[in-house]
Tab-separated table of C-alpha atoms and ligand atoms in Angstrom:
chain	number	residue	atom	x	y	z
A	1	MET	CA	8.481	-23.430	-16.253
A	2	LYS	CA	11.075	-21.662	-18.386
A	3	ARG	CA	9.634	-18.203	-19.001
A	4	ILE	CA	7.740	-16.023	-16.568
A	5	GLY	CA	6.170	-12.575	-16.756
A	6	ILE	CA	5.883	-9.761	-14.274
A	7	LEU	CA	3.721	-6.655	-13.963
A	8	THR	CA	2.995	-3.921	-11.451
A	9	SER	CA	-0.545	-2.616	-11.222
A	10	GLY	CA	-2.773	-0.138	-9.376
A	11	GLY	CA	-1.313	2.642	-7.240
A	12	ASP	CA	2.473	2.474	-7.287
A	13	ALA	CA	4.340	1.856	-4.043
A	14	PRO	CA	7.957	2.387	-2.997
A	15	GLY	CA	9.680	-0.987	-3.174
A	16	MET	CA	7.891	-2.245	-6.279
A	17	ASN	CA	11.124	-1.811	-8.238
A	18	ALA	CA	13.033	-3.775	-5.624
A	19	ALA	CA	10.489	-6.592	-5.988
A	20	VAL	CA	10.758	-6.617	-9.791
A	21	ARG	CA	14.542	-6.648	-9.463
A	22	ALA	CA	14.368	-9.653	-7.130
A	23	VAL	CA	12.049	-11.544	-9.485
A	24	VAL	CA	14.270	-10.875	-12.499
A	25	ARG	CA	17.549	-11.629	-10.760
A	26	LYS	CA	16.331	-14.778	-9.008
A	27	ALA	CA	14.711	-16.106	-12.179
A	28	ILE	CA	17.811	-15.518	-14.299
A	29	TYR	CA	20.000	-16.987	-11.537
A	30	ASP	CA	17.867	-20.140	-11.741
A	31	GLY	CA	18.023	-20.267	-15.568
A	32	LEU	CA	14.583	-18.783	-16.374
A	33	GLU	CA	13.685	-15.976	-18.759
A	34	VAL	CA	11.658	-13.003	-17.554
A	35	TYR	CA	9.337	-10.739	-19.504
A	36	GLY	CA	8.176	-7.410	-18.131
A	37	ILE	CA	4.695	-6.139	-18.909
A	38	ASN	CA	4.309	-2.352	-18.967
A	39	TYR	CA	1.288	-0.526	-17.493
A	40	GLY	CA	-0.139	-3.436	-15.542
A	41	PHE	CA	-3.178	-5.267	-16.875
A	42	ALA	CA	-3.755	-2.565	-19.506
A	43	GLY	CA	-0.339	-3.356	-20.992
A	44	LEU	CA	-1.013	-7.067	-20.678
A	45	VAL	CA	-4.148	-6.838	-22.801
A	46	ALA	CA	-2.387	-4.541	-25.280
A	47	GLY	CA	0.653	-6.834	-25.491
A	48	ASP	CA	3.097	-4.186	-24.222
A	49	ILE	CA	5.619	-6.840	-23.251
A	50	ARG	CA	9.431	-6.977	-23.396
A	51	ARG	CA	12.218	-9.228	-22.258
A	52	LEU	CA	14.019	-8.126	-19.091
A	53	ASP	CA	17.688	-8.850	-18.631
A	54	ILE	CA	20.038	-8.532	-15.663
A	55	ALA	CA	20.981	-4.960	-16.561
A	56	ASP	CA	17.356	-3.846	-16.929
A	57	VAL	CA	16.958	-4.033	-13.168
A	58	GLY	CA	20.321	-2.458	-12.338
A	59	ASP	CA	20.185	0.846	-10.451
A	60	LYS	CA	16.526	0.260	-9.599
A	61	ILE	CA	16.470	-1.042	-6.029
A	62	GLN	CA	16.629	2.456	-4.538
A	63	ARG	CA	14.060	4.072	-6.822
A	64	GLY	CA	10.467	4.840	-5.893
A	65	GLY	CA	7.593	4.336	-8.328
A	66	THR	CA	7.703	1.458	-10.773
A	67	PHE	CA	9.866	1.376	-13.879
A	68	LEU	CA	7.345	-1.064	-15.400
A	69	TYR	CA	4.766	1.722	-15.035
A	70	SER	CA	1.333	1.120	-13.641
A	71	ALA	CA	-2.294	1.716	-14.469
A	72	ARG	CA	-5.731	1.385	-13.037
A	73	TYR	CA	-7.601	-0.850	-15.441
A	74	PRO	CA	-11.119	-1.681	-14.222
A	75	ASP	CA	-11.920	-3.304	-17.592
A	76	PHE	CA	-9.930	-6.353	-16.513
A	77	GLU	CA	-13.052	-7.268	-14.521
A	78	PHE	CA	-14.545	-8.392	-17.837
A	79	GLU	CA	-13.810	-11.833	-19.210
A	80	GLU	CA	-12.981	-10.508	-22.651
A	81	GLY	CA	-9.938	-8.632	-21.276
A	82	GLN	CA	-8.883	-11.564	-19.119
A	83	LEU	CA	-8.890	-13.967	-22.078
A	84	LYS	CA	-7.085	-11.443	-24.247
A	85	GLY	CA	-4.444	-11.093	-21.511
A	86	ILE	CA	-3.923	-14.842	-21.350
A	87	GLU	CA	-3.707	-14.966	-25.154
A	88	GLN	CA	-0.927	-12.354	-25.053
A	89	LEU	CA	0.946	-14.287	-22.380
A	90	LYS	CA	0.729	-17.450	-24.471
A	91	LYS	CA	1.809	-15.567	-27.587
A	92	PHE	CA	5.024	-14.597	-25.799
A	93	GLY	CA	5.466	-18.126	-24.427
A	94	ILE	CA	5.066	-16.890	-20.848
A	95	GLU	CA	4.046	-19.770	-18.618
A	96	GLY	CA	3.459	-18.022	-15.300
A	97	LEU	CA	2.882	-14.481	-14.080
A	98	VAL	CA	3.859	-12.440	-11.026
A	99	VAL	CA	1.449	-9.607	-10.217
A	100	ILE	CA	2.616	-6.896	-7.830
A	101	GLY	CA	-0.085	-4.583	-6.530
A	102	GLY	CA	-2.952	-3.949	-4.171
A	103	ASP	CA	-6.571	-4.960	-3.960
A	104	GLY	CA	-7.561	-4.363	-7.597
A	105	SER	CA	-4.425	-6.093	-8.847
A	106	TYR	CA	-5.110	-9.083	-6.630
A	107	HIS	CA	-8.566	-9.365	-8.132
A	108	GLY	CA	-6.948	-9.378	-11.585
A	109	ALA	CA	-4.612	-12.146	-10.427
A	110	MET	CA	-7.608	-14.033	-9.065
A	111	ARG	CA	-9.376	-13.860	-12.425
A	112	LEU	CA	-6.321	-15.319	-14.190
A	113	THR	CA	-6.229	-18.047	-11.552
A	114	GLU	CA	-9.903	-18.836	-12.200
A	115	HIS	CA	-8.991	-19.332	-15.872
A	116	GLY	CA	-6.300	-21.797	-14.753
A	117	TYR	CA	-3.371	-19.514	-15.593
A	118	PRO	CA	-0.511	-19.840	-13.030
A	119	THR	CA	-0.317	-16.511	-11.213
A	120	VAL	CA	1.361	-15.397	-8.001
A	121	GLY	CA	0.426	-12.147	-6.239
A	122	ILE	CA	2.857	-9.976	-4.291
A	123	PRO	CA	1.248	-7.342	-2.033
A	124	GLY	CA	2.468	-3.906	-3.093
A	125	THR	CA	0.500	-0.903	-1.866
A	126	ILE	CA	1.100	1.888	0.612
A	127	ASP	CA	-2.337	1.193	2.129
A	128	ASN	CA	-1.399	-2.077	3.890
A	129	ASP	CA	-4.954	-3.235	3.283
A	130	ILE	CA	-4.379	-6.654	1.716
A	131	PRO	CA	-5.555	-9.804	3.491
A	132	GLY	CA	-2.999	-12.601	3.928
A	133	THR	CA	-0.102	-10.417	5.003
A	134	ASP	CA	0.835	-8.323	8.013
A	135	PHE	CA	2.658	-5.834	5.791
A	136	THR	CA	2.614	-4.783	2.155
A	137	ILE	CA	5.524	-3.405	0.152
A	138	GLY	CA	5.507	0.396	0.370
A	139	PHE	CA	3.730	0.745	3.689
A	140	ASP	CA	6.864	1.237	5.777
A	141	THR	CA	8.191	3.927	3.444
A	142	ALA	CA	4.803	5.653	3.379
A	143	ILE	CA	4.460	5.856	7.147
A	144	ASN	CA	7.989	7.214	7.430
A	145	THR	CA	7.162	9.877	4.841
A	146	VAL	CA	4.063	10.855	6.812
A	147	LEU	CA	6.098	10.856	10.003
A	148	GLU	CA	8.568	13.335	8.573
A	149	SER	CA	5.668	15.620	7.661
A	150	LEU	CA	4.103	15.271	11.108
A	151	ASP	CA	7.341	16.296	12.780
A	152	ARG	CA	7.566	19.338	10.523
A	153	ILE	CA	3.924	20.284	11.028
A	154	ARG	CA	4.347	19.986	14.790
A	155	ASP	CA	7.030	22.719	14.638
A	156	THR	CA	4.756	25.234	12.983
A	157	ALA	CA	1.687	24.128	14.952
A	158	THR	CA	3.554	24.823	18.195
A	159	SER	CA	4.831	28.219	17.040
A	160	HIS	CA	1.307	29.409	16.264
A	161	VAL	CA	-0.606	27.394	18.877
A	162	ARG	CA	-2.682	25.723	16.177
A	163	THR	CA	-4.584	22.546	15.647
A	164	PHE	CA	-3.726	20.640	12.466
A	165	VAL	CA	-5.848	18.110	10.685
A	166	ILE	CA	-3.477	16.030	8.578
A	167	GLU	CA	-5.279	13.944	5.983
A	168	VAL	CA	-3.400	10.859	4.858
A	169	MET	CA	-4.061	8.296	2.141
A	170	GLY	CA	-5.055	4.708	2.804
A	171	ARG	CA	-8.179	4.218	0.713
A	172	ASN	CA	-10.658	2.548	3.117
A	173	ALA	CA	-7.983	1.443	5.564
A	174	GLY	CA	-6.633	3.315	8.574
A	175	ASP	CA	-3.213	1.673	8.782
A	176	ILE	CA	-1.208	4.626	7.486
A	177	ALA	CA	-2.940	7.008	9.891
A	178	LEU	CA	-2.611	4.572	12.771
A	179	TRP	CA	1.081	3.769	12.484
A	180	SER	CA	2.276	7.242	11.507
A	181	GLY	CA	0.017	8.774	14.143
A	182	VAL	CA	1.445	6.662	16.960
A	183	ALA	CA	4.998	7.270	15.742
A	184	GLY	CA	4.361	11.010	15.419
A	185	GLY	CA	2.695	11.390	18.813
A	186	ALA	CA	-0.591	12.485	17.247
A	187	ASP	CA	-3.174	13.752	19.717
A	188	GLU	CA	-5.947	12.043	17.797
A	189	ILE	CA	-6.015	9.359	15.135
A	190	ILE	CA	-9.241	9.100	13.182
A	191	ILE	CA	-9.657	5.903	11.169
A	192	PRO	CA	-12.563	4.123	9.458
A	193	GLU	CA	-12.181	1.019	11.619
A	194	HIS	CA	-12.874	2.835	14.899
A	195	ASN	CA	-15.748	5.149	15.738
A	196	PHE	CA	-15.060	8.627	17.021
A	197	ASP	CA	-16.974	11.415	18.669
A	198	ILE	CA	-16.069	14.838	17.339
A	199	ALA	CA	-17.417	16.553	20.476
A	200	GLU	CA	-15.038	14.435	22.518
A	201	VAL	CA	-12.151	15.330	20.201
A	202	ALA	CA	-12.974	19.018	20.725
A	203	ARG	CA	-13.189	18.536	24.494
A	204	LYS	CA	-9.719	16.971	24.555
A	205	ILE	CA	-8.231	19.771	22.465
A	206	GLN	CA	-9.671	22.318	24.888
A	207	GLU	CA	-8.366	20.335	27.843
A	208	GLY	CA	-4.882	20.385	26.315
A	209	ARG	CA	-5.151	24.111	25.665
A	210	ASP	CA	-6.167	24.703	29.263
A	211	ARG	CA	-3.076	22.805	30.398
A	212	GLY	CA	-0.934	25.071	28.255
A	213	LYS	CA	-0.433	22.681	25.363
A	214	LYS	CA	0.705	24.525	22.264
A	215	HIS	CA	0.012	22.131	19.428
A	216	CYS	CA	-2.568	19.585	18.454
A	217	LEU	CA	-2.088	17.081	15.640
A	218	ILE	CA	-5.045	15.091	14.363
A	219	VAL	CA	-4.130	12.423	11.817
A	220	LEU	CA	-7.166	11.650	9.691
A	221	ALA	CA	-7.446	8.674	7.340
A	222	GLU	CA	-8.982	9.710	4.022
A	223	GLY	CA	-11.446	6.809	4.272
A	224	VAL	CA	-13.301	8.621	7.078
A	225	MET	CA	-13.859	11.970	5.350
A	226	GLY	CA	-11.836	14.791	3.810
A	227	GLY	CA	-9.620	16.990	5.973
A	228	ASN	CA	-11.556	20.170	5.204
A	229	GLU	CA	-14.868	18.584	6.109
A	230	PHE	CA	-13.441	17.335	9.393
A	231	ALA	CA	-11.991	20.778	10.188
A	232	GLU	CA	-15.355	22.418	9.536
A	233	LYS	CA	-17.142	20.026	11.847
A	234	LEU	CA	-14.521	20.491	14.551
A	235	SER	CA	-14.724	24.275	14.343
A	236	GLU	CA	-18.406	24.097	15.261
A	237	TYR	CA	-17.238	23.207	18.788
A	238	GLY	CA	-14.890	26.147	19.298
A	239	ASN	CA	-12.105	28.175	17.760
A	240	PHE	CA	-9.137	25.829	17.757
A	241	HIS	CA	-7.229	27.754	15.049
A	242	VAL	CA	-7.487	24.787	12.743
A	243	ARG	CA	-5.349	24.320	9.655
A	244	VAL	CA	-5.632	21.428	7.225
A	245	SER	CA	-2.784	19.663	5.503
A	246	ILE	CA	-3.600	17.058	2.851
A	247	LEU	CA	-0.467	15.016	2.239
A	248	GLY	CA	-1.881	13.191	-0.800
A	249	HIS	CA	0.424	11.616	-3.372
A	250	VAL	CA	3.560	12.855	-1.605
A	251	ILE	CA	3.087	9.750	0.530
A	252	ARG	CA	3.377	7.456	-2.511
A	253	GLY	CA	6.718	8.642	-3.837
A	254	GLY	CA	10.299	8.484	-2.683
A	255	ALA	CA	13.054	5.964	-2.168
A	256	PRO	CA	11.900	2.790	-0.432
A	257	SER	CA	12.983	2.218	3.167
A	258	ALA	CA	15.418	-0.586	3.999
A	259	ARG	CA	12.534	-2.589	5.429
A	260	ASP	CA	10.498	-2.298	2.211
A	261	ARG	CA	13.494	-3.233	0.069
A	262	VAL	CA	14.177	-6.335	2.146
A	263	LEU	CA	10.510	-7.351	2.159
A	264	ALA	CA	10.301	-6.798	-1.604
A	265	SER	CA	13.440	-8.855	-2.198
A	266	LYS	CA	12.126	-11.752	-0.121
A	267	PHE	CA	8.700	-11.665	-1.781
A	268	GLY	CA	10.158	-11.458	-5.301
A	269	SER	CA	12.497	-14.376	-4.814
A	270	TYR	CA	9.771	-16.517	-3.236
A	271	ALA	CA	7.348	-15.772	-6.074
A	272	VAL	CA	9.850	-17.201	-8.548
A	273	GLU	CA	10.360	-20.298	-6.386
A	274	LEU	CA	6.621	-20.935	-6.342
A	275	LEU	CA	6.294	-20.653	-10.118
A	276	GLU	CA	9.336	-22.922	-10.565
A	277	GLN	CA	7.398	-25.519	-8.579
A	278	ASN	CA	4.401	-24.906	-10.866
A	279	ARG	CA	2.493	-23.492	-7.928
A	280	GLY	CA	0.161	-20.746	-9.130
A	281	GLY	CA	-3.052	-19.325	-7.702
A	282	LEU	CA	-1.201	-18.045	-4.660
A	283	CYS	CA	-0.508	-14.784	-2.919
A	284	ILE	CA	2.557	-14.122	-0.845
A	285	GLY	CA	2.628	-12.431	2.520
A	286	VAL	CA	4.580	-11.997	5.696
A	287	VAL	CA	2.787	-13.301	8.749
A	288	GLY	CA	4.395	-13.156	12.176
A	289	GLY	CA	7.721	-12.426	10.494
A	290	LYS	CA	7.589	-15.452	8.182
A	291	VAL	CA	7.143	-15.299	4.424
A	292	VAL	CA	4.133	-17.427	3.512
A	293	ALA	CA	1.896	-18.219	0.552
A	294	ALA	CA	-1.850	-18.755	0.578
A	295	GLU	CA	-4.549	-19.531	-2.006
A	296	ILE	CA	-5.442	-16.205	-3.590
A	297	ILE	CA	-9.124	-17.015	-4.127
A	298	ASP	CA	-9.640	-18.114	-0.535
A	299	THR	CA	-7.663	-15.126	0.759
A	300	LEU	CA	-9.747	-12.612	-1.144
A	301	GLU	CA	-13.098	-14.263	-0.615
A	302	ASN	CA	-12.829	-15.337	3.010
A	303	HIS	CA	-10.369	-13.027	4.694
A	304	LYS	CA	-10.423	-9.366	5.498
A	305	HIS	CA	-7.596	-7.067	6.411
A	306	GLN	CA	-7.772	-5.723	9.958
A	307	PRO	CA	-5.489	-2.984	11.242
A	308	ASP	CA	-3.779	-3.458	14.585
A	309	LEU	CA	-6.354	-1.723	16.750
A	310	SER	CA	-4.223	-2.173	19.860
A	311	LEU	CA	-2.255	0.774	18.434
A	312	TYR	CA	-5.407	2.870	18.620
A	313	GLU	CA	-5.920	2.037	22.296
A	314	LEU	CA	-2.235	2.643	22.952
A	315	ASN	CA	-2.446	6.090	21.433
A	316	GLN	CA	-5.437	6.975	23.593
A	317	GLU	CA	-3.404	6.081	26.656
A	318	ILE	CA	-0.160	7.879	25.859
A	319	SER	CA	-1.084	10.808	23.606
A	320	TYR	CA	-3.332	13.575	24.897
B	401	F6P	O1	-4.078	2.585	-3.148
B	401	F6P	C1	-3.090	3.559	-3.064
B	401	F6P	C2	-3.701	4.929	-3.060
B	401	F6P	O2	-2.657	5.872	-2.965
B	401	F6P	C3	-4.746	5.189	-1.981
B	401	F6P	O3	-4.184	5.445	-0.729
B	401	F6P	C4	-5.496	6.343	-2.565
B	401	F6P	O4	-6.814	6.412	-2.064
B	401	F6P	C5	-5.498	6.036	-4.045
B	401	F6P	O5	-4.407	5.156	-4.264
B	401	F6P	C6	-5.350	7.220	-4.942
B	401	F6P	O6	-5.438	6.770	-6.232
B	401	F6P	P1	-5.039	7.615	-7.518
B	401	F6P	O7	-3.551	7.777	-7.504
B	401	F6P	O8	-5.504	6.776	-8.645
B	401	F6P	O9	-5.723	8.915	-7.381
């Protein structure tokens, strides 16, 4: 393989740029050419493709977002778009593709694989909801961003003796809420993967109040329900002086953490190695600290992401 392509797709994640940089630098180091595709699969179908050189990825490792831009492009579910995408890749002489993104992007990569086009997926999403890896690029930065907010909110919650419901992103996964909640000493973490009893939550808040506790932080994963809805339900059980803070897209921006940059660099370099060996149809991950590759079709069809629920139990034991 002499020429490879790269795109970022779906919701951007801090560290995507570091991954693109690693792909470009490793490929050029090994004598390959790299082409960048703008706007994910939408740009692929449209042929928005350009050659990337060493300097194109300079001054990028520390930047959030993705300089290749991104897009949500549900139309890639249809065969017409997939074939058009492959036609564009062939037109540019691109023999293999690296796709960086989350669930939707992985499905795009899977479709290309089904058409026999050599594709390697790199997990890049703040949600950490991709099977085949313990961690995705962007997750570490995201939880640290949430953590900073939790620490700040705790200050004002304490001053006013208030309860805060802090809604965090994560799509259908509770990982962001779980990890940031444990790190931030949240009184309650509400995630889709674990049931909860709102009456019990209210009882614990009251218990804390009775002990003289000044603040209460409830970290709520968006996949459960919206922050305002949760606050309304909670207020039916008493006046806990509830305020709601929806962190939203703030969580997606910012400079990637050291951990995300290192992970992205490892993943990017490995993706190039796989394509050099003509090994497509794979997705990269880190499992038990080791960088691994697995069949993308099998990973998506037969595996499901599970958050580390031991963190949930831990939080119940040490935060109340
Ligand atoms: O997948 C990343 C993510 O930020 C989710 O946490 C969130 O639900 C979604 O994307 C928001 O998507 P959009 O930016 O398209 O509104």
